[in-house]
Amino acid sequence: MSMRRDRELSTDENESLKHHLYVCINCKRFDTQLDFLSRLSKKYAQGVGMPSTATIRNIDADTDSDSDSDKA
């Protein structure tokens, strides 16, 4: 999962990861958390500062909708 953030995975690696995330709920949750933290850190780097609870919920909602479209 972390390699996917560092570089583009090969087709075989990507398929293997997708399969693993399909069967392993703990890794799927961890991957979702990594996506959320990535979005949050990008917002912070853009100078947004420490987000409010409402902003975090919006970022989390964006992650949910993006991950649905990514997985399809």
PDB file of N, CA, C and O in Angstrom:
ATOM      1  N   MET A   1       0.821  -1.191   0.000  1.00  0.00           N
ATOM      2  CA  MET A   1       0.000   0.000   0.000  1.00  0.00           C
ATOM      3  C   MET A   1       0.862   1.251   0.000  1.00  0.00           C
ATOM      4  O   MET A   1       0.534   2.213  -0.684  1.00  0.00           O
ATOM      5  N   SER A   2       1.934   1.218   0.765  1.00  0.00           N
ATOM      6  CA  SER A   2       2.789   2.402   0.795  1.00  0.00           C
ATOM      7  C   SER A   2       3.576   2.534  -0.512  1.00  0.00           C
ATOM      8  O   SER A   2       3.831   3.649  -0.962  1.00  0.00           O
ATOM      9  N   MET A   3       3.955   1.413  -1.123  1.00  0.00           N
ATOM     10  CA  MET A   3       4.674   1.486  -2.402  1.00  0.00           C
ATOM     11  C   MET A   3       3.805   2.161  -3.462  1.00  0.00           C
ATOM     12  O   MET A   3       4.310   2.880  -4.313  1.00  0.00           O
ATOM     13  N   ARG A   4       2.513   1.943  -3.398  1.00  0.00           N
ATOM     14  CA  ARG A   4       1.585   2.543  -4.357  1.00  0.00           C
ATOM     15  C   ARG A   4       1.609   4.065  -4.248  1.00  0.00           C
ATOM     16  O   ARG A   4       1.377   4.769  -5.217  1.00  0.00           O
ATOM     17  N   ARG A   5       1.934   4.580  -3.070  1.00  0.00           N
ATOM     18  CA  ARG A   5       2.025   6.022  -2.885  1.00  0.00           C
ATOM     19  C   ARG A   5       3.368   6.578  -3.347  1.00  0.00           C
ATOM     20  O   ARG A   5       3.500   7.757  -3.613  1.00  0.00           O
ATOM     21  N   ASP A   6       4.368   5.692  -3.439  1.00  0.00           N
ATOM     22  CA  ASP A   6       5.702   6.113  -3.847  1.00  0.00           C
ATOM     23  C   ASP A   6       5.935   6.000  -5.351  1.00  0.00           C
ATOM     24  O   ASP A   6       6.705   6.758  -5.923  1.00  0.00           O
ATOM     25  N   ARG A   7       5.288   5.028  -5.954  1.00  0.00           N
ATOM     26  CA  ARG A   7       5.507   4.795  -7.385  1.00  0.00           C
ATOM     27  C   ARG A   7       4.286   4.091  -7.970  1.00  0.00           C
ATOM     28  O   ARG A   7       3.438   3.578  -7.237  1.00  0.00           O
ATOM     29  N   GLU A   8       4.222   4.075  -9.284  1.00  0.00           N
ATOM     30  CA  GLU A   8       3.146   3.362  -9.957  1.00  0.00           C
ATOM     31  C   GLU A   8       3.429   1.863  -9.889  1.00  0.00           C
ATOM     32  O   GLU A   8       4.549   1.421 -10.180  1.00  0.00           O
ATOM     33  N   LEU A   9       2.442   1.099  -9.487  1.00  0.00           N
ATOM     34  CA  LEU A   9       2.610  -0.351  -9.385  1.00  0.00           C
ATOM     35  C   LEU A   9       2.481  -0.993 -10.756  1.00  0.00           C
ATOM     36  O   LEU A   9       1.770  -0.491 -11.629  1.00  0.00           O
ATOM     37  N   SER A  10       3.153  -2.130 -10.916  1.00  0.00           N
ATOM     38  CA  SER A  10       2.983  -2.900 -12.144  1.00  0.00           C
ATOM     39  C   SER A  10       1.562  -3.467 -12.153  1.00  0.00           C
ATOM     40  O   SER A  10       0.874  -3.491 -11.129  1.00  0.00           O
ATOM     41  N   THR A  11       1.150  -3.941 -13.285  1.00  0.00           N
ATOM     42  CA  THR A  11      -0.194  -4.513 -13.404  1.00  0.00           C
ATOM     43  C   THR A  11      -0.375  -5.676 -12.441  1.00  0.00           C
ATOM     44  O   THR A  11      -1.395  -5.768 -11.757  1.00  0.00           O
ATOM     45  N   ASP A  12       0.619  -6.548 -12.351  1.00  0.00           N
ATOM     46  CA  ASP A  12       0.538  -7.704 -11.447  1.00  0.00           C
ATOM     47  C   ASP A  12       0.476  -7.264  -9.986  1.00  0.00           C
ATOM     48  O   ASP A  12      -0.301  -7.800  -9.198  1.00  0.00           O
ATOM     49  N   GLU A  13       1.309  -6.281  -9.633  1.00  0.00           N
ATOM     50  CA  GLU A  13       1.306  -5.782  -8.257  1.00  0.00           C
ATOM     51  C   GLU A  13      -0.038  -5.154  -7.909  1.00  0.00           C
ATOM     52  O   GLU A  13      -0.584  -5.376  -6.824  1.00  0.00           O
ATOM     53  N   ASN A  14      -0.567  -4.386  -8.838  1.00  0.00           N
ATOM     54  CA  ASN A  14      -1.846  -3.717  -8.611  1.00  0.00           C
ATOM     55  C   ASN A  14      -2.979  -4.731  -8.446  1.00  0.00           C
ATOM     56  O   ASN A  14      -3.808  -4.606  -7.538  1.00  0.00           O
ATOM     57  N   GLU A  15      -2.999  -5.730  -9.291  1.00  0.00           N
ATOM     58  CA  GLU A  15      -4.037  -6.764  -9.193  1.00  0.00           C
ATOM     59  C   GLU A  15      -3.909  -7.545  -7.887  1.00  0.00           C
ATOM     60  O   GLU A  15      -4.908  -7.864  -7.242  1.00  0.00           O
ATOM     61  N   SER A  16      -2.692  -7.850  -7.501  1.00  0.00           N
ATOM     62  CA  SER A  16      -2.457  -8.567  -6.252  1.00  0.00           C
ATOM     63  C   SER A  16      -2.937  -7.746  -5.057  1.00  0.00           C
ATOM     64  O   SER A  16      -3.589  -8.266  -4.149  1.00  0.00           O
ATOM     65  N   LEU A  17      -2.624  -6.452  -5.067  1.00  0.00           N
ATOM     66  CA  LEU A  17      -3.060  -5.579  -3.976  1.00  0.00           C
ATOM     67  C   LEU A  17      -4.583  -5.472  -3.944  1.00  0.00           C
ATOM     68  O   LEU A  17      -5.197  -5.574  -2.878  1.00  0.00           O
ATOM     69  N   LYS A  18      -5.204  -5.297  -5.100  1.00  0.00           N
ATOM     70  CA  LYS A  18      -6.666  -5.211  -5.147  1.00  0.00           C
ATOM     71  C   LYS A  18      -7.302  -6.470  -4.562  1.00  0.00           C
ATOM     72  O   LYS A  18      -8.257  -6.399  -3.799  1.00  0.00           O
ATOM     73  N   HIS A  19      -6.766  -7.622  -4.940  1.00  0.00           N
ATOM     74  CA  HIS A  19      -7.302  -8.888  -4.427  1.00  0.00           C
ATOM     75  C   HIS A  19      -7.134  -8.960  -2.912  1.00  0.00           C
ATOM     76  O   HIS A  19      -8.065  -9.327  -2.195  1.00  0.00           O
ATOM     77  N   HIS A  20      -5.949  -8.598  -2.432  1.00  0.00           N
ATOM     78  CA  HIS A  20      -5.707  -8.653  -0.997  1.00  0.00           C
ATOM     79  C   HIS A  20      -6.643  -7.708  -0.244  1.00  0.00           C
ATOM     80  O   HIS A  20      -7.210  -8.087   0.790  1.00  0.00           O
ATOM     81  N   LEU A  21      -6.820  -6.496  -0.755  1.00  0.00           N
ATOM     82  CA  LEU A  21      -7.718  -5.549  -0.087  1.00  0.00           C
ATOM     83  C   LEU A  21      -9.165  -6.034  -0.116  1.00  0.00           C
ATOM     84  O   LEU A  21      -9.948  -5.711   0.774  1.00  0.00           O
ATOM     85  N   TYR A  22      -9.512  -6.806  -1.123  1.00  0.00           N
ATOM     86  CA  TYR A  22     -10.858  -7.360  -1.208  1.00  0.00           C
ATOM     87  C   TYR A  22     -11.107  -8.388  -0.104  1.00  0.00           C
ATOM     88  O   TYR A  22     -12.205  -8.447   0.458  1.00  0.00           O
ATOM     89  N   VAL A  23     -10.085  -9.172   0.227  1.00  0.00           N
ATOM     90  CA  VAL A  23     -10.281 -10.250   1.203  1.00  0.00           C
ATOM     91  C   VAL A  23      -9.845  -9.889   2.624  1.00  0.00           C
ATOM     92  O   VAL A  23     -10.245 -10.553   3.574  1.00  0.00           O
ATOM     93  N   CYS A  24      -9.034  -8.831   2.785  1.00  0.00           N
ATOM     94  CA  CYS A  24      -8.508  -8.495   4.102  1.00  0.00           C
ATOM     95  C   CYS A  24      -9.091  -7.164   4.589  1.00  0.00           C
ATOM     96  O   CYS A  24      -8.658  -6.096   4.171  1.00  0.00           O
ATOM     97  N   ILE A  25     -10.067  -7.232   5.465  1.00  0.00           N
ATOM     98  CA  ILE A  25     -10.757  -6.033   5.942  1.00  0.00           C
ATOM     99  C   ILE A  25      -9.821  -5.111   6.719  1.00  0.00           C
ATOM    100  O   ILE A  25      -9.940  -3.893   6.635  1.00  0.00           O
ATOM    101  N   ASN A  26      -8.883  -5.678   7.467  1.00  0.00           N
ATOM    102  CA  ASN A  26      -7.961  -4.832   8.234  1.00  0.00           C
ATOM    103  C   ASN A  26      -7.076  -3.989   7.321  1.00  0.00           C
ATOM    104  O   ASN A  26      -6.864  -2.799   7.577  1.00  0.00           O
ATOM    105  N   CYS A  27      -6.560  -4.576   6.270  1.00  0.00           N
ATOM    106  CA  CYS A  27      -5.734  -3.820   5.331  1.00  0.00           C
ATOM    107  C   CYS A  27      -6.568  -2.811   4.549  1.00  0.00           C
ATOM    108  O   CYS A  27      -6.101  -1.719   4.242  1.00  0.00           O
ATOM    109  N   LYS A  28      -7.805  -3.184   4.245  1.00  0.00           N
ATOM    110  CA  LYS A  28      -8.684  -2.240   3.550  1.00  0.00           C
ATOM    111  C   LYS A  28      -8.932  -1.018   4.432  1.00  0.00           C
ATOM    112  O   LYS A  28      -8.890   0.122   3.958  1.00  0.00           O
ATOM    113  N   ARG A  29      -9.167  -1.231   5.706  1.00  0.00           N
ATOM    114  CA  ARG A  29      -9.360  -0.114   6.630  1.00  0.00           C
ATOM    115  C   ARG A  29      -8.097   0.731   6.733  1.00  0.00           C
ATOM    116  O   ARG A  29      -8.149   1.951   6.730  1.00  0.00           O
ATOM    117  N   PHE A  30      -6.950   0.072   6.826  1.00  0.00           N
ATOM    118  CA  PHE A  30      -5.684   0.785   6.915  1.00  0.00           C
ATOM    119  C   PHE A  30      -5.447   1.609   5.649  1.00  0.00           C
ATOM    120  O   PHE A  30      -5.010   2.764   5.716  1.00  0.00           O
ATOM    121  N   ASP A  31      -5.758   1.055   4.500  1.00  0.00           N
ATOM    122  CA  ASP A  31      -5.601   1.768   3.237  1.00  0.00           C
ATOM    123  C   ASP A  31      -6.502   3.007   3.204  1.00  0.00           C
ATOM    124  O   ASP A  31      -6.084   4.072   2.753  1.00  0.00           O
ATOM    125  N   THR A  32      -7.709   2.868   3.707  1.00  0.00           N
ATOM    126  CA  THR A  32      -8.631   4.004   3.792  1.00  0.00           C
ATOM    127  C   THR A  32      -8.065   5.076   4.713  1.00  0.00           C
ATOM    128  O   THR A  32      -8.137   6.275   4.418  1.00  0.00           O
ATOM    129  N   GLN A  33      -7.477   4.662   5.827  1.00  0.00           N
ATOM    130  CA  GLN A  33      -6.872   5.619   6.748  1.00  0.00           C
ATOM    131  C   GLN A  33      -5.680   6.323   6.102  1.00  0.00           C
ATOM    132  O   GLN A  33      -5.504   7.540   6.270  1.00  0.00           O
ATOM    133  N   LEU A  34      -4.869   5.593   5.348  1.00  0.00           N
ATOM    134  CA  LEU A  34      -3.747   6.214   4.644  1.00  0.00           C
ATOM    135  C   LEU A  34      -4.236   7.241   3.632  1.00  0.00           C
ATOM    136  O   LEU A  34      -3.653   8.326   3.504  1.00  0.00           O
ATOM    137  N   ASP A  35      -5.292   6.906   2.908  1.00  0.00           N
ATOM    138  CA  ASP A  35      -5.870   7.856   1.954  1.00  0.00           C
ATOM    139  C   ASP A  35      -6.325   9.122   2.668  1.00  0.00           C
ATOM    140  O   ASP A  35      -6.080  10.235   2.205  1.00  0.00           O
ATOM    141  N   PHE A  36      -7.005   8.957   3.795  1.00  0.00           N
ATOM    142  CA  PHE A  36      -7.493  10.100   4.569  1.00  0.00           C
ATOM    143  C   PHE A  36      -6.329  10.964   5.048  1.00  0.00           C
ATOM    144  O   PHE A  36      -6.342  12.190   4.899  1.00  0.00           O
ATOM    145  N   LEU A  37      -5.301  10.332   5.608  1.00  0.00           N
ATOM    146  CA  LEU A  37      -4.153  11.095   6.100  1.00  0.00           C
ATOM    147  C   LEU A  37      -3.428  11.813   4.967  1.00  0.00           C
ATOM    148  O   LEU A  37      -2.943  12.937   5.142  1.00  0.00           O
ATOM    149  N   SER A  38      -3.370  11.203   3.816  1.00  0.00           N
ATOM    150  CA  SER A  38      -2.747  11.836   2.665  1.00  0.00           C
ATOM    151  C   SER A  38      -3.517  13.090   2.265  1.00  0.00           C
ATOM    152  O   SER A  38      -2.924  14.147   2.030  1.00  0.00           O
ATOM    153  N   ARG A  39      -4.826  12.981   2.203  1.00  0.00           N
ATOM    154  CA  ARG A  39      -5.660  14.149   1.859  1.00  0.00           C
ATOM    155  C   ARG A  39      -5.524  15.242   2.909  1.00  0.00           C
ATOM    156  O   ARG A  39      -5.414  16.419   2.582  1.00  0.00           O
ATOM    157  N   LEU A  40      -5.529  14.852   4.159  1.00  0.00           N
ATOM    158  CA  LEU A  40      -5.430  15.812   5.253  1.00  0.00           C
ATOM    159  C   LEU A  40      -4.089  16.544   5.210  1.00  0.00           C
ATOM    160  O   LEU A  40      -4.034  17.766   5.345  1.00  0.00           O
ATOM    161  N   SER A  41      -3.013  15.808   4.982  1.00  0.00           N
ATOM    162  CA  SER A  41      -1.692  16.438   4.944  1.00  0.00           C
ATOM    163  C   SER A  41      -1.547  17.361   3.734  1.00  0.00           C
ATOM    164  O   SER A  41      -0.903  18.406   3.820  1.00  0.00           O
ATOM    165  N   LYS A  42      -2.167  17.011   2.609  1.00  0.00           N
ATOM    166  CA  LYS A  42      -2.131  17.890   1.436  1.00  0.00           C
ATOM    167  C   LYS A  42      -2.877  19.192   1.714  1.00  0.00           C
ATOM    168  O   LYS A  42      -2.411  20.274   1.333  1.00  0.00           O
ATOM    169  N   LYS A  43      -4.019  19.095   2.384  1.00  0.00           N
ATOM    170  CA  LYS A  43      -4.762  20.305   2.757  1.00  0.00           C
ATOM    171  C   LYS A  43      -3.933  21.169   3.691  1.00  0.00           C
ATOM    172  O   LYS A  43      -3.874  22.383   3.541  1.00  0.00           O
ATOM    173  N   TYR A  44      -3.268  20.550   4.638  1.00  0.00           N
ATOM    174  CA  TYR A  44      -2.440  21.283   5.586  1.00  0.00           C
ATOM    175  C   TYR A  44      -1.272  21.961   4.865  1.00  0.00           C
ATOM    176  O   TYR A  44      -0.946  23.113   5.128  1.00  0.00           O
ATOM    177  N   ALA A  45      -0.661  21.262   3.920  1.00  0.00           N
ATOM    178  CA  ALA A  45       0.464  21.812   3.164  1.00  0.00           C
ATOM    179  C   ALA A  45       0.043  22.989   2.288  1.00  0.00           C
ATOM    180  O   ALA A  45       0.851  23.865   1.989  1.00  0.00           O
ATOM    181  N   GLN A  46      -1.213  23.027   1.907  1.00  0.00           N
ATOM    182  CA  GLN A  46      -1.727  24.132   1.095  1.00  0.00           C
ATOM    183  C   GLN A  46      -1.985  25.376   1.939  1.00  0.00           C
ATOM    184  O   GLN A  46      -2.421  26.386   1.424  1.00  0.00           O
ATOM    185  N   GLY A  47      -1.727  25.283   3.236  1.00  0.00           N
ATOM    186  CA  GLY A  47      -1.889  26.432   4.103  1.00  0.00           C
ATOM    187  C   GLY A  47      -3.252  26.549   4.737  1.00  0.00           C
ATOM    188  O   GLY A  47      -3.612  27.597   5.263  1.00  0.00           O
ATOM    189  N   VAL A  48      -3.996  25.477   4.690  1.00  0.00           N
ATOM    190  CA  VAL A  48      -5.319  25.490   5.291  1.00  0.00           C
ATOM    191  C   VAL A  48      -5.204  25.574   6.808  1.00  0.00           C
ATOM    192  O   VAL A  48      -6.075  26.107   7.477  1.00  0.00           O
ATOM    193  N   GLY A  49      -4.088  25.105   7.365  1.00  0.00           N
ATOM    194  CA  GLY A  49      -3.927  25.088   8.818  1.00  0.00           C
ATOM    195  C   GLY A  49      -4.588  23.863   9.401  1.00  0.00           C
ATOM    196  O   GLY A  49      -4.939  22.925   8.693  1.00  0.00           O
ATOM    197  N   MET A  50      -4.751  23.882  10.694  1.00  0.00           N
ATOM    198  CA  MET A  50      -5.401  22.750  11.343  1.00  0.00           C
ATOM    199  C   MET A  50      -6.893  22.799  11.033  1.00  0.00           C
ATOM    200  O   MET A  50      -7.562  23.785  11.333  1.00  0.00           O
ATOM    201  N   PRO A  51      -7.403  21.764  10.408  1.00  0.00           N
ATOM    202  CA  PRO A  51      -8.810  21.782  10.013  1.00  0.00           C
ATOM    203  C   PRO A  51      -9.740  21.592  11.203  1.00  0.00           C
ATOM    204  O   PRO A  51      -9.387  20.982  12.208  1.00  0.00           O
ATOM    205  N   SER A  52     -10.929  22.131  11.046  1.00  0.00           N
ATOM    206  CA  SER A  52     -11.967  21.925  12.051  1.00  0.00           C
ATOM    207  C   SER A  52     -12.545  20.525  11.891  1.00  0.00           C
ATOM    208  O   SER A  52     -12.273  19.828  10.908  1.00  0.00           O
ATOM    209  N   THR A  53     -13.350  20.125  12.827  1.00  0.00           N
ATOM    210  CA  THR A  53     -13.998  18.809  12.749  1.00  0.00           C
ATOM    211  C   THR A  53     -14.850  18.708  11.494  1.00  0.00           C
ATOM    212  O   THR A  53     -14.855  17.685  10.818  1.00  0.00           O
ATOM    213  N   ALA A  54     -15.548  19.791  11.148  1.00  0.00           N
ATOM    214  CA  ALA A  54     -16.388  19.784   9.944  1.00  0.00           C
ATOM    215  C   ALA A  54     -15.536  19.588   8.696  1.00  0.00           C
ATOM    216  O   ALA A  54     -15.910  18.846   7.792  1.00  0.00           O
ATOM    217  N   THR A  55     -14.374  20.227   8.643  1.00  0.00           N
ATOM    218  CA  THR A  55     -13.484  20.076   7.494  1.00  0.00           C
ATOM    219  C   THR A  55     -12.986  18.643   7.396  1.00  0.00           C
ATOM    220  O   THR A  55     -12.920  18.073   6.313  1.00  0.00           O
ATOM    221  N   ILE A  56     -12.635  18.071   8.527  1.00  0.00           N
ATOM    222  CA  ILE A  56     -12.174  16.675   8.526  1.00  0.00           C
ATOM    223  C   ILE A  56     -13.282  15.764   8.011  1.00  0.00           C
ATOM    224  O   ILE A  56     -13.032  14.866   7.215  1.00  0.00           O
ATOM    225  N   ARG A  57     -14.496  16.017   8.402  1.00  0.00           N
ATOM    226  CA  ARG A  57     -15.611  15.197   7.900  1.00  0.00           C
ATOM    227  C   ARG A  57     -15.749  15.351   6.396  1.00  0.00           C
ATOM    228  O   ARG A  57     -16.030  14.392   5.697  1.00  0.00           O
ATOM    229  N   ASN A  58     -15.566  16.572   5.876  1.00  0.00           N
ATOM    230  CA  ASN A  58     -15.641  16.786   4.431  1.00  0.00           C
ATOM    231  C   ASN A  58     -14.521  16.057   3.710  1.00  0.00           C
ATOM    232  O   ASN A  58     -14.742  15.470   2.659  1.00  0.00           O
ATOM    233  N   ILE A  59     -13.314  16.110   4.251  1.00  0.00           N
ATOM    234  CA  ILE A  59     -12.188  15.398   3.646  1.00  0.00           C
ATOM    235  C   ILE A  59     -12.465  13.899   3.677  1.00  0.00           C
ATOM    236  O   ILE A  59     -12.246  13.197   2.695  1.00  0.00           O
ATOM    237  N   ASP A  60     -13.005  13.416   4.781  1.00  0.00           N
ATOM    238  CA  ASP A  60     -13.337  11.999   4.907  1.00  0.00           C
ATOM    239  C   ASP A  60     -14.408  11.624   3.883  1.00  0.00           C
ATOM    240  O   ASP A  60     -14.326  10.579   3.251  1.00  0.00           O
ATOM    241  N   ALA A  61     -15.408  12.472   3.692  1.00  0.00           N
ATOM    242  CA  ALA A  61     -16.456  12.209   2.713  1.00  0.00           C
ATOM    243  C   ALA A  61     -15.878  12.187   1.305  1.00  0.00           C
ATOM    244  O   ALA A  61     -16.240  11.349   0.486  1.00  0.00           O
ATOM    245  N   ASP A  62     -14.934  13.115   1.023  1.00  0.00           N
ATOM    246  CA  ASP A  62     -14.272  13.122  -0.276  1.00  0.00           C
ATOM    247  C   ASP A  62     -13.514  11.818  -0.496  1.00  0.00           C
ATOM    248  O   ASP A  62     -13.528  11.260  -1.584  1.00  0.00           O
ATOM    249  N   THR A  63     -12.856  11.334   0.543  1.00  0.00           N
ATOM    250  CA  THR A  63     -12.106  10.082   0.457  1.00  0.00           C
ATOM    251  C   THR A  63     -13.044   8.927   0.144  1.00  0.00           C
ATOM    252  O   THR A  63     -12.763   8.091  -0.696  1.00  0.00           O
ATOM    253  N   ASP A  64     -14.206   8.895   0.812  1.00  0.00           N
ATOM    254  CA  ASP A  64     -15.166   7.823   0.577  1.00  0.00           C
ATOM    255  C   ASP A  64     -15.652   7.829  -0.863  1.00  0.00           C
ATOM    256  O   ASP A  64     -15.702   6.798  -1.515  1.00  0.00           O
ATOM    257  N   SER A  65     -15.993   8.998  -1.383  1.00  0.00           N
ATOM    258  CA  SER A  65     -16.515   9.050  -2.747  1.00  0.00           C
ATOM    259  C   SER A  65     -15.423   8.771  -3.766  1.00  0.00           C
ATOM    260  O   SER A  65     -15.644   8.112  -4.766  1.00  0.00           O
ATOM    261  N   ASP A  66     -14.176   9.243  -3.496  1.00  0.00           N
ATOM    262  CA  ASP A  66     -13.074   8.968  -4.405  1.00  0.00           C
ATOM    263  C   ASP A  66     -12.706   7.494  -4.397  1.00  0.00           C
ATOM    264  O   ASP A  66     -12.431   6.918  -5.435  1.00  0.00           O
ATOM    265  N   SER A  67     -12.700   6.885  -3.225  1.00  0.00           N
ATOM    266  CA  SER A  67     -12.313   5.482  -3.158  1.00  0.00           C
ATOM    267  C   SER A  67     -13.349   4.601  -3.835  1.00  0.00           C
ATOM    268  O   SER A  67     -13.013   3.595  -4.427  1.00  0.00           O
ATOM    269  N   ASP A  68     -14.623   5.009  -3.799  1.00  0.00           N
ATOM    270  CA  ASP A  68     -15.649   4.248  -4.505  1.00  0.00           C
ATOM    271  C   ASP A  68     -15.408   4.290  -6.007  1.00  0.00           C
ATOM    272  O   ASP A  68     -15.507   3.273  -6.674  1.00  0.00           O
ATOM    273  N   SER A  69     -15.047   5.471  -6.523  1.00  0.00           N
ATOM    274  CA  SER A  69     -14.817   5.576  -7.957  1.00  0.00           C
ATOM    275  C   SER A  69     -13.504   4.909  -8.355  1.00  0.00           C
ATOM    276  O   SER A  69     -13.379   4.385  -9.435  1.00  0.00           O
ATOM    277  N   ASP A  70     -12.492   4.914  -7.452  1.00  0.00           N
ATOM    278  CA  ASP A  70     -11.221   4.260  -7.742  1.00  0.00           C
ATOM    279  C   ASP A  70     -11.369   2.755  -7.807  1.00  0.00           C
ATOM    280  O   ASP A  70     -10.713   2.095  -8.585  1.00  0.00           O
ATOM    281  N   LYS A  71     -12.201   2.214  -6.957  1.00  0.00           N
ATOM    282  CA  LYS A  71     -12.338   0.763  -6.857  1.00  0.00           C
ATOM    283  C   LYS A  71     -13.190   0.194  -7.988  1.00  0.00           C
ATOM    284  O   LYS A  71     -13.154  -0.979  -8.268  1.00  0.00           O
ATOM    285  N   ALA A  72     -14.007   1.029  -8.618  1.00  0.00           N
ATOM    286  CA  ALA A  72     -14.914   0.542  -9.673  1.00  0.00           C
ATOM    287  C   ALA A  72     -14.182   0.248 -10.943  1.00  0.00           C
ATOM    288  O   ALA A  72     -13.110   0.560 -11.208  1.00  0.00           O
TER     289      ALA A  72
END
